[in-house]
GROMACS .gro file of N, CA and C in nm:
model
  444
    1MET      N    1   0.084  -0.118   0.000
    1MET     CA    2   0.000   0.000   0.000
    1MET      C    3   0.088   0.124   0.000
    2ASN      N    4   0.061   0.215  -0.087
    2ASN     CA    5   0.141   0.335  -0.098
    2ASN      C    6   0.057   0.453  -0.053
    3ALA      N    7   0.056   0.480   0.077
    3ALA     CA    8  -0.026   0.586   0.133
    3ALA      C    9   0.056   0.713   0.149
    4THR      N   10  -0.010   0.824   0.139
    4THR     CA   11   0.055   0.951   0.166
    4THR      C   12  -0.022   1.023   0.274
    5ALA      N   13   0.049   1.104   0.350
    5ALA     CA   14  -0.016   1.178   0.457
    5ALA      C   15  -0.062   1.314   0.407
    6PRO      N   16  -0.185   1.352   0.439
    6PRO     CA   17  -0.228   1.486   0.404
    6PRO      C   18  -0.149   1.587   0.486
    7THR      N   19  -0.140   1.708   0.439
    7THR     CA   20  -0.066   1.810   0.512
    7THR      C   21  -0.142   1.860   0.633
    8GLU      N   22  -0.272   1.839   0.637
    8GLU     CA   23  -0.352   1.882   0.751
    8GLU      C   24  -0.469   1.786   0.769
    9TYR      N   25  -0.503   1.760   0.894
    9TYR     CA   26  -0.617   1.674   0.925
    9TYR      C   27  -0.729   1.761   0.977
   10SER      N   28  -0.850   1.730   0.936
   10SER     CA   29  -0.962   1.802   0.994
   10SER      C   30  -1.035   1.714   1.095
   11GLY      N   31  -1.043   1.584   1.071
   11GLY     CA   32  -1.112   1.495   1.163
   11GLY      C   33  -1.261   1.527   1.165
   12SER      N   34  -1.332   1.466   1.258
   12SER     CA   35  -1.474   1.494   1.272
   12SER      C   36  -1.506   1.521   1.417
   13TYR      N   37  -1.604   1.604   1.439
   13TYR     CA   38  -1.643   1.646   1.573
   13TYR      C   39  -1.784   1.602   1.604
   14ALA      N   40  -1.817   1.594   1.734
   14ALA     CA   41  -1.954   1.569   1.777
   14ALA      C   42  -2.037   1.694   1.748
   15MET      N   43  -2.166   1.677   1.739
   15MET     CA   44  -2.256   1.789   1.714
   15MET      C   45  -2.263   1.878   1.838
   16PRO      N   46  -2.293   2.009   1.821
   16PRO     CA   47  -2.304   2.099   1.935
   16PRO      C   48  -2.404   2.045   2.039
   17GLY      N   49  -2.372   2.065   2.165
   17GLY     CA   50  -2.458   2.019   2.273
   17GLY      C   51  -2.429   1.877   2.318
   18GLN      N   52  -2.347   1.803   2.243
   18GLN     CA   53  -2.309   1.668   2.281
   18GLN      C   54  -2.176   1.670   2.354
   19VAL      N   55  -2.138   1.555   2.408
   19VAL     CA   56  -2.009   1.541   2.473
   19VAL      C   57  -1.900   1.568   2.369
   20PRO      N   58  -1.800   1.651   2.402
   20PRO     CA   59  -1.695   1.677   2.304
   20PRO      C   60  -1.629   1.547   2.258
   21GLU      N   61  -1.618   1.532   2.126
   21GLU     CA   62  -1.559   1.412   2.069
   21GLU      C   63  -1.488   1.451   1.939
   22PHE      N   64  -1.377   1.385   1.912
   22PHE     CA   65  -1.302   1.409   1.790
   22PHE      C   66  -1.251   1.275   1.738
   23ARG      N   67  -1.272   1.249   1.608
   23ARG     CA   68  -1.224   1.125   1.544
   23ARG      C   69  -1.140   1.161   1.423
   24ILE      N   70  -1.033   1.084   1.405
   24ILE     CA   71  -0.948   1.109   1.290
   24ILE      C   72  -0.890   0.977   1.239
   25PRO      N   73  -0.905   0.948   1.109
   25PRO     CA   74  -0.843   0.828   1.054
   25PRO      C   75  -0.692   0.844   1.052
   26LEU      N   76  -0.621   0.735   1.067
   26LEU     CA   77  -0.475   0.737   1.072
   26LEU      C   78  -0.416   0.673   0.947
   27PRO      N   79  -0.351   0.751   0.863
   27PRO     CA   80  -0.280   0.690   0.751
   27PRO      C   81  -0.174   0.595   0.806
   28HIS      N   82  -0.151   0.487   0.738
   28HIS     CA   83  -0.059   0.384   0.788
   28HIS      C   84   0.085   0.414   0.745
   29ILE      N   85   0.133   0.531   0.784
   29ILE     CA   86   0.269   0.574   0.753
   29ILE      C   87   0.328   0.644   0.874
   30PRO      N   88   0.459   0.638   0.893
   30PRO     CA   89   0.522   0.700   1.011
   30PRO      C   90   0.495   0.850   1.022
   31GLU      N   91   0.483   0.920   0.911
   31GLU     CA   92   0.459   1.065   0.915
   31GLU      C   93   0.324   1.100   0.977
   32ALA      N   94   0.234   1.006   0.986
   32ALA     CA   95   0.103   1.032   1.045
   32ALA      C   96   0.114   1.073   1.190
   33VAL      N   97   0.213   1.022   1.261
   33VAL     CA   98   0.225   1.049   1.404
   33VAL      C   99   0.241   1.198   1.430
   34GLY      N  100   0.332   1.263   1.361
   34GLY     CA  101   0.354   1.406   1.382
   34GLY      C  102   0.234   1.491   1.342
   35LEU      N  103   0.172   1.455   1.232
   35LEU     CA  104   0.054   1.529   1.187
   35LEU      C  105  -0.061   1.517   1.287
   36VAL      N  106  -0.085   1.397   1.336
   36VAL     CA  107  -0.192   1.374   1.433
   36VAL      C  108  -0.160   1.445   1.564
   37ARG      N  109  -0.036   1.441   1.604
   37ARG     CA  110   0.005   1.508   1.729
   37ARG      C  111  -0.028   1.657   1.722
   38ARG      N  112   0.008   1.723   1.612
   38ARG     CA  113  -0.019   1.867   1.599
   38ARG      C  114  -0.169   1.895   1.594
   39ARG      N  115  -0.244   1.815   1.520
   39ARG     CA  116  -0.388   1.838   1.508
   39ARG      C  117  -0.460   1.818   1.641
   40THR      N  118  -0.423   1.713   1.713
   40THR     CA  119  -0.491   1.688   1.840
   40THR      C  120  -0.454   1.792   1.945
   41GLN      N  121  -0.334   1.846   1.939
   41GLN     CA  122  -0.299   1.953   2.032
   41GLN      C  123  -0.391   2.074   2.010
   42THR      N  124  -0.419   2.104   1.886
   42THR     CA  125  -0.510   2.214   1.854
   42THR      C  126  -0.651   2.185   1.906
   43VAL      N  127  -0.698   2.063   1.885
   43VAL     CA  128  -0.832   2.024   1.931
   43VAL      C  129  -0.841   2.034   2.083
   44LEU      N  130  -0.743   1.978   2.153
   44LEU     CA  131  -0.747   1.978   2.300
   44LEU      C  132  -0.735   2.119   2.357
   45THR      N  133  -0.660   2.205   2.292
   45THR     CA  134  -0.652   2.344   2.334
   45THR      C  135  -0.789   2.409   2.319
   46GLY      N  136  -0.859   2.378   2.211
   46GLY     CA  137  -0.994   2.431   2.190
   46GLY      C  138  -1.095   2.381   2.293
   47TRP      N  139  -1.065   2.267   2.354
   47TRP     CA  140  -1.152   2.213   2.459
   47TRP      C  141  -1.119   2.275   2.594
   48ASN      N  142  -1.028   2.369   2.599
   48ASN     CA  143  -0.989   2.441   2.721
   48ASN      C  144  -0.935   2.348   2.830
   49LEU      N  145  -0.860   2.246   2.789
   49LEU     CA  146  -0.797   2.158   2.887
   49LEU      C  147  -0.672   2.227   2.943
   50PRO      N  148  -0.634   2.191   3.065
   50PRO     CA  149  -0.512   2.249   3.123
   50PRO      C  150  -0.390   2.213   3.039
   51PRO      N  151  -0.293   2.304   3.029
   51PRO     CA  152  -0.173   2.277   2.948
   51PRO      C  153  -0.101   2.147   2.985
   52THR      N  154  -0.095   2.112   3.112
   52THR     CA  155  -0.027   1.988   3.150
   52THR      C  156  -0.103   1.865   3.101
   53THR      N  157  -0.236   1.874   3.101
   53THR     CA  158  -0.316   1.763   3.048
   53THR      C  159  -0.294   1.750   2.898
   54ILE      N  160  -0.287   1.862   2.829
   54ILE     CA  161  -0.263   1.858   2.684
   54ILE      C  162  -0.126   1.796   2.655
   55GLU      N  163  -0.024   1.835   2.729
   55GLU     CA  164   0.110   1.779   2.709
   55GLU      C  165   0.110   1.628   2.731
   56ASP      N  166   0.049   1.584   2.841
   56ASP     CA  167   0.042   1.441   2.869
   56ASP      C  168  -0.039   1.368   2.760
   57ALA      N  169  -0.150   1.427   2.719
   57ALA     CA  170  -0.235   1.364   2.618
   57ALA      C  171  -0.162   1.350   2.486
   58VAL      N  172  -0.090   1.452   2.444
   58VAL     CA  173  -0.017   1.447   2.317
   58VAL      C  174   0.089   1.337   2.322
   59LEU      N  175   0.154   1.319   2.436
   59LEU     CA  176   0.253   1.213   2.449
   59LEU      C  177   0.186   1.075   2.443
   60VAL      N  178   0.075   1.057   2.513
   60VAL     CA  179   0.002   0.930   2.508
   60VAL      C  180  -0.049   0.903   2.366
   61ILE      N  181  -0.104   1.005   2.302
   61ILE     CA  182  -0.150   0.989   2.164
   61ILE      C  183  -0.035   0.946   2.074
   62SER      N  184   0.080   1.010   2.088
   62SER     CA  185   0.197   0.973   2.008
   62SER      C  186   0.233   0.827   2.025
   63GLU      N  187   0.232   0.779   2.148
   63GLU     CA  188   0.268   0.640   2.175
   63GLU      C  189   0.166   0.544   2.116
   64LEU      N  190   0.037   0.572   2.136
   64LEU     CA  191  -0.067   0.481   2.085
   64LEU      C  192  -0.074   0.482   1.932
   65VAL      N  193  -0.059   0.598   1.872
   65VAL     CA  194  -0.062   0.607   1.726
   65VAL      C  195   0.061   0.540   1.667
   66THR      N  196   0.177   0.562   1.727
   66THR     CA  197   0.299   0.497   1.679
   66THR      C  198   0.283   0.346   1.683
   67ASN      N  199   0.227   0.294   1.790
   67ASN     CA  200   0.204   0.150   1.802
   67ASN      C  201   0.114   0.100   1.688
   68ALA      N  202   0.006   0.172   1.662
   68ALA     CA  203  -0.087   0.129   1.557
   68ALA      C  204  -0.022   0.133   1.419
   69VAL      N  205   0.055   0.237   1.392
   69VAL     CA  206   0.117   0.252   1.261
   69VAL      C  207   0.233   0.154   1.242
   70THR      N  208   0.305   0.125   1.350
   70THR     CA  209   0.424   0.041   1.341
   70THR      C  210   0.392  -0.107   1.351
   71HIS      N  211   0.299  -0.145   1.438
   71HIS     CA  212   0.281  -0.286   1.472
   71HIS      C  213   0.147  -0.346   1.434
   72ALA      N  214   0.056  -0.267   1.379
   72ALA     CA  215  -0.079  -0.319   1.352
   72ALA      C  216  -0.115  -0.303   1.205
   73LEU      N  217  -0.222  -0.371   1.170
   73LEU     CA  218  -0.274  -0.363   1.034
   73LEU      C  219  -0.369  -0.244   1.022
   74PRO      N  220  -0.375  -0.181   0.903
   74PRO     CA  221  -0.475  -0.077   0.883
   74PRO      C  222  -0.612  -0.139   0.865
   75PRO      N  223  -0.718  -0.064   0.877
   75PRO     CA  224  -0.723   0.079   0.906
   75PRO      C  225  -0.710   0.106   1.056
   76ALA      N  226  -0.677   0.230   1.087
   76ALA     CA  227  -0.667   0.272   1.227
   76ALA      C  228  -0.734   0.408   1.240
   77VAL      N  229  -0.785   0.434   1.361
   77VAL     CA  230  -0.852   0.561   1.387
   77VAL      C  231  -0.823   0.602   1.532
   78LEU      N  232  -0.809   0.732   1.551
   78LEU     CA  233  -0.793   0.791   1.685
   78LEU      C  234  -0.924   0.858   1.722
   79GLN      N  235  -0.968   0.836   1.846
   79GLN     CA  236  -1.086   0.904   1.896
   79GLN      C  237  -1.054   0.967   2.030
   80LEU      N  238  -1.091   1.092   2.045
   80LEU     CA  239  -1.077   1.165   2.172
   80LEU      C  240  -1.216   1.200   2.220
   81SER      N  241  -1.240   1.184   2.350
   81SER     CA  242  -1.370   1.222   2.405
   81SER      C  243  -1.355   1.256   2.552
   82ARG      N  244  -1.452   1.327   2.603
   82ARG     CA  245  -1.459   1.357   2.745
   82ARG      C  246  -1.539   1.244   2.809
   83THR      N  247  -1.497   1.202   2.927
   83THR     CA  248  -1.564   1.091   2.994
   83THR      C  249  -1.572   1.117   3.143
   84ALA      N  250  -1.665   1.051   3.209
   84ALA     CA  251  -1.680   1.064   3.354
   84ALA      C  252  -1.599   0.958   3.428
   85ALA      N  253  -1.519   0.878   3.356
   85ALA     CA  254  -1.444   0.769   3.420
   85ALA      C  255  -1.353   0.819   3.532
   86GLU      N  256  -1.290   0.932   3.512
   86GLU     CA  257  -1.201   0.989   3.614
   86GLU      C  258  -1.250   1.127   3.658
   87GLY      N  259  -1.379   1.146   3.656
   87GLY     CA  260  -1.436   1.275   3.692
   87GLY      C  261  -1.493   1.341   3.567
   88PRO      N  262  -1.568   1.447   3.585
   88PRO     CA  263  -1.637   1.508   3.473
   88PRO      C  264  -1.543   1.569   3.369
   89ARG      N  265  -1.419   1.593   3.403
   89ARG     CA  266  -1.328   1.656   3.307
   89ARG      C  267  -1.220   1.559   3.260
   90ALA      N  268  -1.247   1.430   3.263
   90ALA     CA  269  -1.149   1.331   3.218
   90ALA      C  270  -1.147   1.327   3.065
   91LEU      N  271  -1.033   1.287   3.012
   91LEU     CA  272  -1.014   1.275   2.869
   91LEU      C  273  -0.990   1.128   2.835
   92ARG      N  274  -1.067   1.075   2.741
   92ARG     CA  275  -1.049   0.938   2.693
   92ARG      C  276  -0.978   0.944   2.559
   93ILE      N  277  -0.869   0.871   2.546
   93ILE     CA  278  -0.794   0.857   2.422
   93ILE      C  279  -0.808   0.713   2.378
   94GLU      N  280  -0.852   0.691   2.254
   94GLU     CA  281  -0.866   0.555   2.201
   94GLU      C  282  -0.804   0.548   2.061
   95VAL      N  283  -0.726   0.444   2.039
   95VAL     CA  284  -0.675   0.416   1.905
   95VAL      C  285  -0.719   0.274   1.871
   96THR      N  286  -0.794   0.263   1.762
   96THR     CA  287  -0.843   0.133   1.716
   96THR      C  288  -0.774   0.099   1.586
   97ASP      N  289  -0.724  -0.025   1.577
   97ASP     CA  290  -0.660  -0.072   1.454
   97ASP      C  291  -0.714  -0.211   1.423
   98ALA      N  292  -0.668  -0.269   1.313
   98ALA     CA  293  -0.719  -0.399   1.268
   98ALA      C  294  -0.648  -0.517   1.331
   99GLY      N  295  -0.560  -0.494   1.426
   99GLY     CA  296  -0.493  -0.603   1.495
   99GLY      C  297  -0.347  -0.615   1.457
  100PRO      N  298  -0.276  -0.705   1.524
  100PRO     CA  299  -0.132  -0.718   1.503
  100PRO      C  300  -0.095  -0.752   1.359
  101ALA      N  301   0.013  -0.691   1.313
  101ALA     CA  302   0.063  -0.716   1.178
  101ALA      C  303   0.158  -0.834   1.174
  102GLY      N  304   0.182  -0.896   1.287
  102GLY     CA  305   0.278  -1.007   1.295
  102GLY      C  306   0.391  -0.968   1.388
  103SER      N  307   0.481  -1.057   1.404
  103SER     CA  308   0.589  -1.030   1.499
  103SER      C  309   0.690  -0.934   1.438
  104VAL      N  310   0.744  -0.850   1.524
  104VAL     CA  311   0.849  -0.756   1.485
  104VAL      C  312   0.982  -0.827   1.503
  105PRO      N  313   1.068  -0.829   1.400
  105PRO     CA  314   1.196  -0.898   1.413
  105PRO      C  315   1.278  -0.838   1.526
  106ARG      N  316   1.341  -0.924   1.603
  106ARG     CA  317   1.427  -0.880   1.713
  106ARG      C  318   1.571  -0.911   1.679
  107PRO      N  319   1.663  -0.839   1.742
  107PRO     CA  320   1.804  -0.869   1.721
  107PRO      C  321   1.835  -1.013   1.763
  108ALA      N  322   1.948  -1.064   1.719
  108ALA     CA  323   1.987  -1.203   1.745
  108ALA      C  324   1.991  -1.235   1.894
  109ASP      N  325   2.020  -1.136   1.979
  109ASP     CA  326   2.027  -1.162   2.123
  109ASP      C  327   1.889  -1.167   2.189
  110GLY      N  328   1.780  -1.143   2.112
  110GLY     CA  329   1.644  -1.155   2.164
  110GLY      C  330   1.590  -1.031   2.232
  111ARG      N  331   1.673  -0.930   2.252
  111ARG     CA  332   1.626  -0.808   2.319
  111ARG      C  333   1.555  -0.719   2.219
  112PRO      N  334   1.455  -0.642   2.267
  112PRO     CA  335   1.390  -0.548   2.176
  112PRO      C  336   1.489  -0.436   2.139
  113PRO      N  337   1.474  -0.376   2.022
  113PRO     CA  338   1.560  -0.263   1.987
  113PRO      C  339   1.550  -0.154   2.092
  114ALA      N  340   1.659  -0.085   2.118
  114ALA     CA  341   1.665   0.016   2.225
  114ALA      C  342   1.563   0.128   2.207
  115GLU      N  343   1.529   0.163   2.083
  115GLU     CA  344   1.437   0.274   2.062
  115GLU      C  345   1.291   0.233   2.070
  116HIS      N  346   1.262   0.108   2.098
  116HIS     CA  347   1.124   0.061   2.106
  116HIS      C  348   1.098  -0.002   2.243
  117GLY      N  349   0.971  -0.016   2.276
  117GLY     CA  350   0.935  -0.092   2.395
  117GLY      C  351   0.904  -0.011   2.518
  118ARG      N  352   0.903   0.122   2.508
  118ARG     CA  353   0.875   0.204   2.626
  118ARG      C  354   0.735   0.265   2.624
  119GLY      N  355   0.663   0.249   2.514
  119GLY     CA  356   0.534   0.314   2.499
  119GLY      C  357   0.434   0.279   2.607
  120ASN      N  358   0.423   0.150   2.641
  120ASN     CA  359   0.326   0.110   2.743
  120ASN      C  360   0.364   0.168   2.880
  121ASP      N  361   0.493   0.176   2.909
  121ASP     CA  362   0.537   0.235   3.036
  121ASP      C  363   0.499   0.383   3.042
  122ILE      N  364   0.514   0.453   2.930
  122ILE     CA  365   0.478   0.595   2.926
  122ILE      C  366   0.328   0.612   2.946
  123VAL      N  367   0.249   0.532   2.876
  123VAL     CA  368   0.103   0.540   2.891
  123VAL      C  369   0.064   0.508   3.035
  124SER      N  370   0.123   0.404   3.093
  124SER     CA  371   0.093   0.367   3.233
  124SER      C  372   0.126   0.479   3.330
  125ALA      N  373   0.236   0.548   3.306
  125ALA     CA  374   0.278   0.655   3.397
  125ALA      C  375   0.187   0.777   3.389
  126LEU      N  376   0.132   0.805   3.274
  126LEU     CA  377   0.054   0.927   3.255
  126LEU      C  378  -0.097   0.909   3.271
  127ALA      N  379  -0.147   0.789   3.246
  127ALA     CA  380  -0.291   0.766   3.249
  127ALA      C  381  -0.339   0.726   3.387
  128ALA      N  382  -0.460   0.771   3.421
  128ALA     CA  383  -0.523   0.726   3.545
  128ALA      C  384  -0.567   0.581   3.531
  129ARG      N  385  -0.611   0.546   3.410
  129ARG     CA  386  -0.650   0.409   3.376
  129ARG      C  387  -0.616   0.389   3.230
  130HIS      N  388  -0.587   0.265   3.193
  130HIS     CA  389  -0.566   0.234   3.051
  130HIS      C  390  -0.589   0.086   3.030
  131GLY      N  391  -0.608   0.047   2.905
  131GLY     CA  392  -0.631  -0.094   2.877
  131GLY      C  393  -0.645  -0.120   2.729
  132THR      N  394  -0.686  -0.243   2.701
  132THR     CA  395  -0.704  -0.289   2.564
  132THR      C  396  -0.839  -0.358   2.555
  133ARG      N  397  -0.909  -0.334   2.445
  133ARG     CA  398  -1.039  -0.395   2.422
  133ARG      C  399  -1.035  -0.460   2.283
  134ALA      N  400  -1.057  -0.589   2.279
  134ALA     CA  401  -1.058  -0.661   2.151
  134ALA      C  402  -1.201  -0.684   2.106
  135ALA      N  403  -1.222  -0.671   1.977
  135ALA     CA  404  -1.352  -0.698   1.916
  135ALA      C  405  -1.325  -0.763   1.781
  136PRO      N  406  -1.425  -0.828   1.725
  136PRO     CA  407  -1.403  -0.887   1.592
  136PRO      C  408  -1.354  -0.779   1.494
  137GLY      N  409  -1.242  -0.804   1.434
  137GLY     CA  410  -1.189  -0.713   1.333
  137GLY      C  411  -1.105  -0.598   1.384
  138GLY      N  412  -1.080  -0.593   1.516
  138GLY     CA  413  -0.999  -0.482   1.563
  138GLY      C  414  -0.964  -0.486   1.710
  139ILE      N  415  -0.868  -0.404   1.745
  139ILE     CA  416  -0.822  -0.389   1.883
  139ILE      C  417  -0.820  -0.240   1.914
  140THR      N  418  -0.873  -0.203   2.031
  140THR     CA  419  -0.870  -0.065   2.076
  140THR      C  420  -0.782  -0.056   2.200
  141ARG      N  421  -0.685   0.032   2.193
  141ARG     CA  422  -0.602   0.064   2.309
  141ARG      C  423  -0.650   0.201   2.357
  142TRP      N  424  -0.677   0.211   2.489
  142TRP     CA  425  -0.736   0.332   2.541
  142TRP      C  426  -0.663   0.376   2.667
  143ALA      N  427  -0.678   0.505   2.696
  143ALA     CA  428  -0.622   0.563   2.818
  143ALA      C  429  -0.712   0.677   2.863
  144ASP      N  430  -0.733   0.685   2.994
  144ASP     CA  431  -0.808   0.796   3.054
  144ASP      C  432  -0.710   0.886   3.128
  145LEU      N  433  -0.711   1.013   3.098
  145LEU     CA  434  -0.627   1.110   3.166
  145LEU      C  435  -0.714   1.206   3.245
  146PRO      N  436  -0.678   1.233   3.370
  146PRO     CA  437  -0.754   1.334   3.445
  146PRO      C  438  -0.734   1.470   3.378
  147ALA      N  439  -0.840   1.546   3.369
  147ALA     CA  440  -0.833   1.675   3.300
  147ALA      C  441  -0.885   1.787   3.386
  148ALA      N  442  -0.868   1.777   3.517
  148ALA     CA  443  -0.920   1.878   3.608
  148ALA      C  444  -0.837   2.003   3.608
   0.00000   0.00000   0.00000
């Protein structure tokens, strides 16, 4: 598949009066991570979240999107929403993909490459709760961040 990343993402929003929600499809290319990071920072700023929550959310989004683009099959989508899971101002981050693309080759000594393998630790450190939800045809990795 020869995908290209658009220069800007618009995504989709919930209708006025509903819970704030944002969805964006993820092109299956490494450049998607930076584009999505910039777009979601703009969206979260528009939701009037505290700057520290936005910083943490952008880092969690980067990790989850990188995982989907690097290790999973397309299609993939990012969804942001407000949730009551961690209070009325909590932020839910979800990345859904089509499931594992297969095993990632490891060096001969069996250790993961030094630049990989820290994403789950970062998500665990920043999220109040996080997990994985499997359904037919896809896997969703999610994280709830307090947004008070």
